[in-house]
Amino acid sequence: MSDTPFGFGLPPEEPEDGDGKKKDPAGGGQGAGGGPVNPFAGFGLPGGAGGGDNPFAAMFGSLNPNDLGAAFQQLGQMLSYEGGPVNWDMAKQIARQTVAQGTPDGTKDASVGPSERAAVEEAVRLADIWLDGVTSLPSGSNTAVAWSRAEWVEATLPAWQQLVDPVAERVGTAMGEVLPEEMQSVAGPLIGMMRSMGGAMFGQQIGQAVGVLAGEVVGSTDIGLPLGPANKAALLPLNIEAFSKDLGVPKDEIRLYLALREAAHQRLFAHVPWLRSHMFGAVEGYARGIKVDTTKLEDVVGQFDPTHPEELQEALQQGMFQPEDTPEQKAALARLETALALVEGWVDAVVHEAAKSRLTGADALRETLRRRRASGGPAEQTFATLIGLQLRPRRLRDAARLWASLTDARGVDGRDRLWEHPDMLPTASDLDDPDGFVHHEQLDFSELDKMLGEAADGKPDLRKDDDKAGPDDDKGESDK
């Protein structure tokens, strides 16, 4: 999988805790040997590698029949797609194939056995009991499931579709705009072909990325967003086994700690009804700010060799789609990053409170998972590859400290009441001054919601104002 996000250049500033290496912005303009790409190469035209008078010989002469058939089959799949901005059937197929190949350490996917399912169900049940004592939000999971990697792919694809489609839609629209405006009215088939290719290439890239991610996640909420079905806590026993290696913590404790995190996420997303749409909406707002370098796209299309459709996908991974540096784009990204930090910080705080006196390895596991999230672990890197967003809660520690301080100052109920309305939550600036936020007076939206409800019903209760009016008030009105 490419380090550079599909179709995206990296953000202008280096991500925190990254390796500090910057990508070569000119990578898309070079050939395999580092020299400039020859736009005529392989087409039998002047300057082309094939040369000669027969362009078909230059295009296909070096292929044996099997290779030629495979190339046209792949091209046919790309051109025949007529759905949305992403070919999700292709994405699913490639994700399943990637899972079947196993992880780099040689671990193959396997069906979950009865004993593993029972262990996960017991861990989630116990986790919910422990969480009852540290949060006022009730259980958010009706069932607990143990998934194989393939089952994780199947269950999370609908959420990936919701996350990725807005960005892919912008890319697909751009691919239809590379022709001059005066030609677009007569180039319908060509535009349709390019959009089909775009949908297929996104499907290939997403399928591979999701397949790789399936070999690394331990639950359905690893990236801080609810990827699985609502009210279903899920863990992956095979990946928990791999995660547990070399930690020096009993496997049962690790499973229970991860169950606490999964169950805490489920409570938050189940009982804060606006939270999911708020976070997914921030991703969509970010997508609307993507601009497209149509000049580079025109160059790529002009160099397209139909015998090597994968070359077009590789070329489109060289920074063609850049986030606009606008106030709207910055606001959408800041809103998403702050929401991620608050979600992960709250989960970190309540899980630590539930586990610290019960699990001997709680502190070590907390630090391990904090570093995994803050350093841009596999989940965050994969998502960045998909849509160019770094889903890292950069201020996880600050948010966790703020939630812990709120617990001390206002109690569990007072802390959790902040989730009732998005305007009651801490902002990015509040993370800079947690003490100021903890001790300043909070707005109470319950009376406002009641008044709005009465206004919507057309039945305002005016008797309260009448009762407050005294004799002097009546006299004053009569004297006017």
Coordinates of C-alpha atoms in Angstrom, one line a residue:
M1 CA 0.0 0.0 0.0
S2 CA 1.3 3.4 -0.9
D3 CA 2.5 5.7 1.8
T4 CA 1.0 8.6 0.0
P5 CA -2.7 8.9 0.4
F6 CA -4.7 8.0 -2.7
G7 CA -4.9 11.1 -4.9
F8 CA -3.8 13.4 -2.0
G9 CA -0.7 15.3 -1.1
L10 CA 0.2 15.3 2.6
P11 CA -0.9 18.3 4.8
P12 CA 1.6 21.2 4.7
E13 CA 2.8 20.6 8.3
E14 CA 4.4 17.3 9.4
P15 CA 2.1 15.3 11.7
E16 CA 3.1 15.0 15.3
D17 CA 5.0 12.0 16.4
G18 CA 5.6 11.1 12.8
D19 CA 8.9 10.1 11.2
G20 CA 9.6 13.6 9.9
K21 CA 10.1 12.4 6.4
K22 CA 8.6 14.4 3.6
K23 CA 7.2 13.0 0.4
D24 CA 8.7 13.9 -2.9
P25 CA 6.1 16.3 -4.4
A26 CA 7.6 15.7 -7.9
G27 CA 7.1 12.0 -7.8
G28 CA 4.3 12.0 -10.2
G29 CA 6.3 13.5 -13.0
Q30 CA 9.1 10.9 -13.2
G31 CA 9.4 7.6 -14.8
A32 CA 10.5 4.4 -13.2
G33 CA 14.2 5.3 -13.8
G34 CA 13.8 8.8 -12.3
G35 CA 13.7 10.7 -15.6
P36 CA 10.8 12.5 -17.1
V37 CA 7.8 10.5 -18.3
N38 CA 7.5 10.2 -22.0
P39 CA 3.8 10.8 -22.9
F40 CA 4.2 8.8 -26.1
A41 CA 5.9 5.8 -24.5
G42 CA 4.3 2.5 -25.4
F43 CA 1.9 3.9 -28.0
G44 CA 4.0 3.5 -31.2
L45 CA 4.1 7.3 -31.8
P46 CA 7.1 9.4 -32.5
G47 CA 9.3 9.3 -29.4
G48 CA 7.7 6.2 -28.1
A49 CA 9.5 3.2 -26.8
G50 CA 7.8 0.9 -29.3
G51 CA 8.2 3.1 -32.4
G52 CA 7.4 1.6 -35.8
D53 CA 4.3 2.1 -37.9
N54 CA 2.0 -0.3 -36.0
P55 CA 0.7 1.2 -32.8
F56 CA -1.0 -2.1 -31.8
A57 CA 2.3 -3.9 -32.0
A58 CA 3.9 -1.4 -29.7
M59 CA 1.0 -1.6 -27.3
F60 CA 0.4 -5.4 -27.2
G61 CA 3.4 -7.1 -28.9
S62 CA 5.3 -7.7 -25.7
L63 CA 2.3 -9.4 -24.0
N64 CA 1.6 -13.1 -24.1
P65 CA -2.1 -14.1 -24.6
N66 CA -2.6 -14.8 -20.8
D67 CA -1.2 -11.4 -19.8
L68 CA -3.2 -9.7 -22.5
G69 CA -6.4 -11.3 -21.3
A70 CA -5.8 -10.4 -17.7
A71 CA -5.0 -6.8 -18.7
F72 CA -8.2 -6.5 -20.7
Q73 CA -10.2 -8.2 -18.0
Q74 CA -9.0 -5.7 -15.4
L75 CA -9.6 -2.8 -17.8
G76 CA -13.1 -4.2 -18.6
Q77 CA -13.9 -4.3 -14.8
M78 CA -12.8 -0.7 -14.6
L79 CA -14.8 0.5 -17.5
S80 CA -18.0 -1.5 -16.9
Y81 CA -18.7 0.0 -13.5
E82 CA -21.8 2.3 -13.5
G83 CA -22.4 2.9 -9.8
G84 CA -21.4 5.6 -7.4
P85 CA -18.0 7.3 -6.9
V86 CA -16.5 4.1 -5.5
N87 CA -16.8 0.5 -6.9
W88 CA -17.6 -1.0 -3.5
D89 CA -18.1 -4.5 -5.0
M90 CA -14.5 -4.4 -6.1
A91 CA -13.4 -2.9 -2.8
K92 CA -15.1 -5.8 -0.9
Q93 CA -13.6 -8.4 -3.2
I94 CA -10.0 -7.0 -2.8
A95 CA -10.4 -6.6 0.9
R96 CA -11.4 -10.2 1.3
Q97 CA -8.5 -11.3 -0.9
T98 CA -6.1 -9.2 1.1
V99 CA -7.4 -10.8 4.3
A100 CA -7.0 -14.3 2.9
Q101 CA -3.4 -13.7 2.1
G102 CA -2.6 -13.2 5.8
T103 CA -0.6 -10.6 7.7
P104 CA 3.2 -10.0 7.2
D105 CA 4.0 -12.2 10.2
G106 CA 2.3 -15.2 8.4
T107 CA -0.9 -15.2 10.5
K108 CA -3.8 -16.4 8.4
D109 CA -7.4 -15.5 9.2
A110 CA -9.5 -18.2 10.9
S111 CA -13.1 -18.7 12.0
V112 CA -13.7 -17.8 15.6
G113 CA -14.3 -20.8 17.8
P114 CA -17.0 -21.2 20.5
S115 CA -14.5 -20.8 23.4
E116 CA -13.2 -17.5 21.9
R117 CA -16.8 -16.2 21.4
A118 CA -17.6 -17.1 25.0
A119 CA -14.5 -15.3 26.3
V120 CA -15.4 -12.1 24.4
E121 CA -19.0 -12.2 25.6
E122 CA -17.9 -12.6 29.2
A123 CA -15.3 -9.8 28.9
V124 CA -17.8 -7.3 27.5
R125 CA -20.4 -8.3 30.1
L126 CA -17.9 -7.7 32.9
A127 CA -16.7 -4.5 31.3
D128 CA -20.2 -3.1 31.3
I129 CA -20.6 -3.9 35.0
W130 CA -17.4 -2.1 35.8
L131 CA -18.3 0.9 33.6
D132 CA -21.6 1.3 35.5
G133 CA -19.7 2.6 38.4
V134 CA -17.7 5.3 36.5
T135 CA -20.2 6.8 34.0
S136 CA -23.8 7.8 34.1
L137 CA -24.2 6.7 30.5
P138 CA -25.9 3.3 30.4
S139 CA -24.7 0.3 28.4
G140 CA -24.7 0.9 24.7
S141 CA -24.3 -2.7 23.5
N142 CA -27.2 -5.1 23.2
T143 CA -24.8 -7.9 22.0
A144 CA -21.2 -8.8 22.1
V145 CA -19.6 -10.5 19.2
A146 CA -16.2 -12.0 18.3
W147 CA -15.3 -11.4 14.7
S148 CA -12.8 -12.9 12.3
R149 CA -10.9 -10.5 10.1
A150 CA -13.3 -11.3 7.2
E151 CA -16.3 -10.6 9.4
W152 CA -14.8 -7.3 10.4
V153 CA -14.5 -6.3 6.7
E154 CA -18.1 -7.2 6.0
A155 CA -19.5 -5.4 9.0
T156 CA -17.5 -2.2 8.6
L157 CA -17.8 -1.5 4.8
P158 CA -21.1 0.5 5.2
A159 CA -19.3 3.0 7.5
W160 CA -16.3 3.2 5.2
Q161 CA -18.7 4.0 2.4
Q162 CA -20.2 6.9 4.3
L163 CA -16.7 8.2 5.1
V164 CA -15.1 7.8 1.7
D165 CA -17.8 8.5 -0.8
P166 CA -17.9 12.3 -0.2
V167 CA -14.2 12.6 -1.1
A168 CA -14.4 10.1 -4.0
E169 CA -17.3 12.1 -5.4
R170 CA -15.1 15.2 -5.6
V171 CA -12.5 13.1 -7.4
G172 CA -15.0 11.6 -9.8
T173 CA -16.4 15.0 -10.7
A174 CA -12.9 16.3 -11.4
M175 CA -12.2 13.4 -13.7
G176 CA -15.2 14.5 -15.8
E177 CA -14.0 18.1 -15.9
V178 CA -10.6 17.6 -17.5
L179 CA -12.0 18.1 -21.0
P180 CA -12.6 21.6 -22.2
E181 CA -16.1 22.8 -21.5
E182 CA -17.0 23.1 -25.2
M183 CA -16.2 19.4 -25.6
Q184 CA -18.0 18.0 -22.6
S185 CA -21.4 18.1 -24.2
V186 CA -20.2 15.7 -26.9
A187 CA -17.9 13.6 -24.8
G188 CA -20.4 11.8 -22.6
P189 CA -19.0 8.3 -23.2
L190 CA -15.5 9.4 -22.4
I191 CA -16.5 11.2 -19.3
G192 CA -18.5 8.1 -18.2
M193 CA -15.4 5.9 -18.9
M194 CA -13.2 8.1 -16.8
R195 CA -15.6 8.2 -13.9
S196 CA -15.9 4.4 -14.1
M197 CA -12.1 4.1 -13.9
G198 CA -12.0 6.5 -11.0
G199 CA -14.6 4.4 -9.1
A200 CA -12.7 1.2 -9.8
M201 CA -9.3 2.7 -8.8
F202 CA -10.8 4.0 -5.5
G203 CA -12.3 0.5 -5.0
Q204 CA -8.9 -1.1 -5.5
Q205 CA -7.2 1.2 -3.1
I206 CA -9.8 1.1 -0.4
G207 CA -10.2 -2.6 -0.7
Q208 CA -6.5 -3.1 -0.1
A209 CA -6.3 -0.6 2.7
V210 CA -9.3 -2.1 4.6
G211 CA -8.0 -5.6 4.1
V212 CA -4.7 -4.6 5.7
L213 CA -6.5 -2.8 8.5
A214 CA -8.5 -5.9 9.2
G215 CA -5.3 -7.7 10.2
E216 CA -4.5 -5.1 12.8
V217 CA -7.6 -3.7 14.6
V218 CA -8.8 -5.3 17.8
G219 CA -12.4 -4.0 17.8
S220 CA -14.9 -1.9 15.9
T221 CA -13.9 1.5 17.3
D222 CA -10.1 1.6 16.9
I223 CA -10.0 4.9 15.0
G224 CA -12.4 6.7 17.3
L225 CA -15.4 6.4 14.9
P226 CA -18.2 3.8 15.1
L227 CA -17.4 1.5 12.2
G228 CA -19.6 -1.4 13.1
P229 CA -23.3 -1.8 13.5
A230 CA -24.9 0.2 16.3
N231 CA -25.2 -1.4 19.8
K232 CA -22.9 -4.2 18.9
A233 CA -19.6 -4.5 20.8
A234 CA -17.1 -6.4 18.8
L235 CA -13.6 -7.8 19.4
L236 CA -11.2 -9.7 17.1
P237 CA -9.6 -12.6 19.1
L238 CA -6.9 -13.3 16.5
N239 CA -5.7 -9.7 16.5
I240 CA -5.9 -9.5 20.2
E241 CA -3.5 -12.5 20.3
A242 CA -1.0 -10.6 18.1
F243 CA -1.4 -7.4 20.1
S244 CA -0.7 -9.3 23.3
K245 CA 2.7 -10.5 22.3
D246 CA 5.6 -9.1 24.3
L247 CA 3.5 -6.9 26.5
G248 CA 4.1 -8.9 29.7
V249 CA 0.4 -8.7 30.7
P250 CA -1.9 -11.7 31.1
K251 CA -4.0 -12.2 28.0
D252 CA -7.2 -12.2 30.1
E253 CA -6.4 -8.8 31.4
I254 CA -5.7 -7.5 27.9
R255 CA -8.9 -8.8 26.5
L256 CA -10.9 -7.2 29.4
Y257 CA -9.1 -3.9 29.0
L258 CA -9.9 -3.8 25.3
A259 CA -13.5 -4.8 26.1
L260 CA -13.7 -1.8 28.5
R261 CA -12.6 0.5 25.7
E262 CA -15.0 -1.0 23.2
A263 CA -17.9 -0.9 25.6
A264 CA -17.1 2.7 26.6
H265 CA -17.2 3.8 22.9
Q266 CA -20.5 2.0 22.5
R267 CA -22.0 3.9 25.4
L268 CA -20.9 7.2 24.1
F269 CA -22.2 6.7 20.5
A270 CA -25.4 5.1 21.6
H271 CA -26.5 7.7 24.1
V272 CA -25.1 10.9 22.5
P273 CA -27.4 11.0 19.4
W274 CA -25.8 13.9 17.6
L275 CA -22.2 12.7 18.0
R276 CA -22.0 10.3 15.0
S277 CA -23.5 12.8 12.5
H278 CA -21.2 15.5 14.0
M279 CA -18.1 13.5 13.3
F280 CA -19.1 12.1 9.9
G281 CA -20.3 15.6 8.9
A282 CA -16.9 17.0 9.7
V283 CA -15.3 14.5 7.2
E284 CA -17.9 15.5 4.6
G285 CA -17.2 19.2 5.2
Y286 CA -13.5 18.5 4.8
A287 CA -14.2 16.7 1.5
R288 CA -16.0 19.7 0.1
G289 CA -12.8 21.7 0.4
I290 CA -10.8 19.4 -1.8
K291 CA -9.5 21.1 -4.9
V292 CA -8.2 19.2 -8.0
D293 CA -5.1 19.9 -10.1
T294 CA -6.8 19.4 -13.4
T295 CA -3.6 20.2 -15.3
K296 CA -1.9 17.2 -13.8
L297 CA -5.0 15.1 -14.3
E298 CA -5.0 16.0 -18.0
D299 CA -1.3 14.9 -18.2
V300 CA -2.0 11.6 -16.5
V301 CA -4.9 10.8 -18.8
G302 CA -2.9 11.7 -21.8
Q303 CA -0.2 9.2 -20.8
F304 CA -2.7 6.4 -20.1
D305 CA -1.6 3.0 -21.5
P306 CA -4.7 0.7 -21.6
T307 CA -2.4 -2.4 -21.2
H308 CA -1.3 -1.2 -17.8
P309 CA -4.3 0.4 -16.1
E310 CA -2.5 0.2 -12.7
E311 CA -0.2 2.9 -13.9
L312 CA -3.0 5.4 -13.9
Q313 CA -3.8 4.5 -10.3
E314 CA -0.1 5.0 -9.4
A315 CA 0.0 8.3 -11.1
L316 CA -3.1 9.5 -9.3
Q317 CA -1.3 8.8 -6.0
Q318 CA 1.2 11.6 -6.5
G319 CA -0.5 14.6 -4.8
M320 CA -3.1 15.6 -7.4
F321 CA -5.8 16.3 -4.9
Q322 CA -4.9 18.9 -2.3
P323 CA -6.9 20.2 0.7
E324 CA -7.6 23.9 0.2
D325 CA -6.2 26.2 2.7
T326 CA -9.4 28.0 3.4
P327 CA -11.1 29.0 6.7
E328 CA -13.9 26.5 6.0
Q329 CA -11.4 23.7 5.4
K330 CA -9.5 24.5 8.5
A331 CA -12.7 24.7 10.6
A332 CA -13.9 21.3 9.4
L333 CA -10.5 19.7 10.2
A334 CA -10.3 21.4 13.6
R335 CA -13.8 20.3 14.4
L336 CA -13.0 16.7 13.6
E337 CA -9.7 16.7 15.4
T338 CA -11.2 18.2 18.6
A339 CA -14.1 15.8 18.5
L340 CA -11.7 12.8 18.2
A341 CA -9.6 14.1 21.1
L342 CA -12.7 14.5 23.3
V343 CA -14.1 11.1 22.5
E344 CA -10.8 9.3 23.0
G345 CA -10.0 11.4 26.1
W346 CA -13.3 10.5 27.7
V347 CA -12.9 6.8 26.9
D348 CA -9.3 6.9 28.2
A349 CA -10.4 8.6 31.5
V350 CA -13.4 6.4 32.3
V351 CA -11.6 3.1 31.3
H352 CA -8.7 4.0 33.5
E353 CA -11.0 4.8 36.4
A354 CA -12.7 1.4 36.0
A355 CA -9.5 -0.6 35.5
K356 CA -6.9 1.0 37.7
S357 CA -7.8 -0.9 40.9
R358 CA -8.9 -4.1 39.3
L359 CA -6.2 -4.9 36.6
T360 CA -2.5 -5.0 37.5
G361 CA -1.5 -4.1 34.0
A362 CA -3.9 -1.2 33.6
D363 CA -1.3 1.5 33.6
A364 CA 0.9 -0.3 31.1
L365 CA -2.0 -1.0 28.7
R366 CA -3.2 2.6 29.0
E367 CA 0.2 3.9 27.9
T368 CA 0.6 1.3 25.1
L369 CA -2.7 2.3 23.6
R370 CA -2.1 6.0 24.0
R371 CA 1.2 5.7 22.1
R372 CA -0.4 3.6 19.5
R373 CA -3.1 6.3 18.9
A374 CA -0.8 9.3 19.2
S375 CA 2.0 8.0 17.0
G376 CA -0.3 7.4 14.0
G377 CA -0.8 3.7 14.3
P378 CA -1.9 1.4 11.5
A379 CA -5.5 2.4 11.7
E380 CA -4.8 6.1 11.3
Q381 CA -2.2 5.6 8.5
T382 CA -4.7 3.5 6.6
F383 CA -7.4 6.0 6.9
A384 CA -5.0 8.8 5.7
T385 CA -4.3 6.6 2.7
L386 CA -8.0 6.4 1.9
I387 CA -9.1 10.0 2.1
G388 CA -6.1 12.1 3.1
L389 CA -7.1 12.7 6.7
Q390 CA -5.0 12.0 9.7
L391 CA -7.5 10.6 12.2
R392 CA -5.2 11.0 15.2
P393 CA -6.4 12.5 18.5
R394 CA -3.4 14.8 18.7
R395 CA -4.5 16.1 22.1
L396 CA -5.6 12.8 23.7
R397 CA -3.6 13.4 26.9
D398 CA -4.9 17.0 27.3
A399 CA -8.5 15.8 26.8
A400 CA -8.1 12.9 29.2
R401 CA -6.7 15.3 31.9
L402 CA -9.6 17.6 31.3
W403 CA -12.2 14.9 31.7
A404 CA -10.5 13.6 34.9
S405 CA -10.5 17.2 36.3
L406 CA -14.2 17.5 35.5
T407 CA -14.9 14.3 37.3
D408 CA -13.2 15.7 40.4
A409 CA -14.9 19.0 40.3
R410 CA -18.4 18.1 39.2
G411 CA -18.7 14.4 39.7
V412 CA -19.6 11.7 37.1
D413 CA -23.1 13.1 36.4
G414 CA -21.8 16.6 35.9
R415 CA -19.0 15.4 33.6
D416 CA -21.2 13.3 31.4
R417 CA -24.0 15.9 31.2
L418 CA -21.7 17.9 28.9
W419 CA -22.5 15.4 26.1
E420 CA -26.1 16.6 26.1
H421 CA -25.4 19.3 23.6
P422 CA -22.4 20.0 21.3
D423 CA -22.2 23.6 22.5
M424 CA -21.6 22.4 26.0
L425 CA -18.4 20.5 25.1
P426 CA -14.9 21.8 25.6
T427 CA -13.3 23.5 22.6
A428 CA -9.7 23.3 21.3
S429 CA -8.9 26.5 23.3
D430 CA -10.4 24.9 26.4
L431 CA -7.8 22.1 26.1
D432 CA -5.2 24.8 26.5
D433 CA -6.8 26.1 29.7
P434 CA -8.6 23.1 31.3
D435 CA -8.8 24.7 34.8
G436 CA -10.6 27.7 33.3
F437 CA -13.1 25.4 31.6
V438 CA -13.6 23.1 34.6
H439 CA -14.5 26.0 37.0
H440 CA -16.4 28.4 34.8
E441 CA -20.2 28.4 34.8
Q442 CA -21.8 26.1 32.2
L443 CA -24.8 26.9 30.1
D444 CA -27.9 24.8 30.9
F445 CA -29.7 24.0 27.7
S446 CA -32.6 22.1 29.3
E447 CA -34.8 25.2 29.8
L448 CA -34.0 26.4 26.3
D449 CA -35.0 23.0 24.8
K450 CA -38.2 23.1 26.8
M451 CA -39.1 26.6 25.6
L452 CA -38.3 25.6 22.0
G453 CA -40.6 22.6 22.4
E454 CA -43.4 24.7 23.7
A455 CA -43.0 27.2 20.9
A456 CA -43.1 24.3 18.3
D457 CA -46.3 23.0 19.9
G458 CA -47.8 26.5 19.8
K459 CA -48.7 26.2 23.5
P460 CA -46.4 28.6 25.4
D461 CA -47.1 28.6 29.1
L462 CA -47.8 32.3 29.9
R463 CA -49.2 31.7 33.4
K464 CA -45.8 31.9 35.0
D465 CA -45.4 35.5 33.8
D466 CA -48.9 36.4 35.0
D467 CA -48.2 34.9 38.4
K468 CA -45.1 37.0 38.7
A469 CA -46.9 40.3 38.0
G470 CA -47.9 42.1 41.2
P471 CA -50.4 44.9 41.9
D472 CA -47.8 47.6 41.2
D473 CA -47.1 46.1 37.8
D474 CA -50.8 46.3 36.9
K475 CA -51.0 49.9 38.2
G476 CA -48.0 50.8 36.2
E477 CA -49.5 49.5 33.0
S478 CA -52.8 51.4 33.6
D479 CA -51.0 54.7 34.2
K480 CA -49.3 54.5 30.8

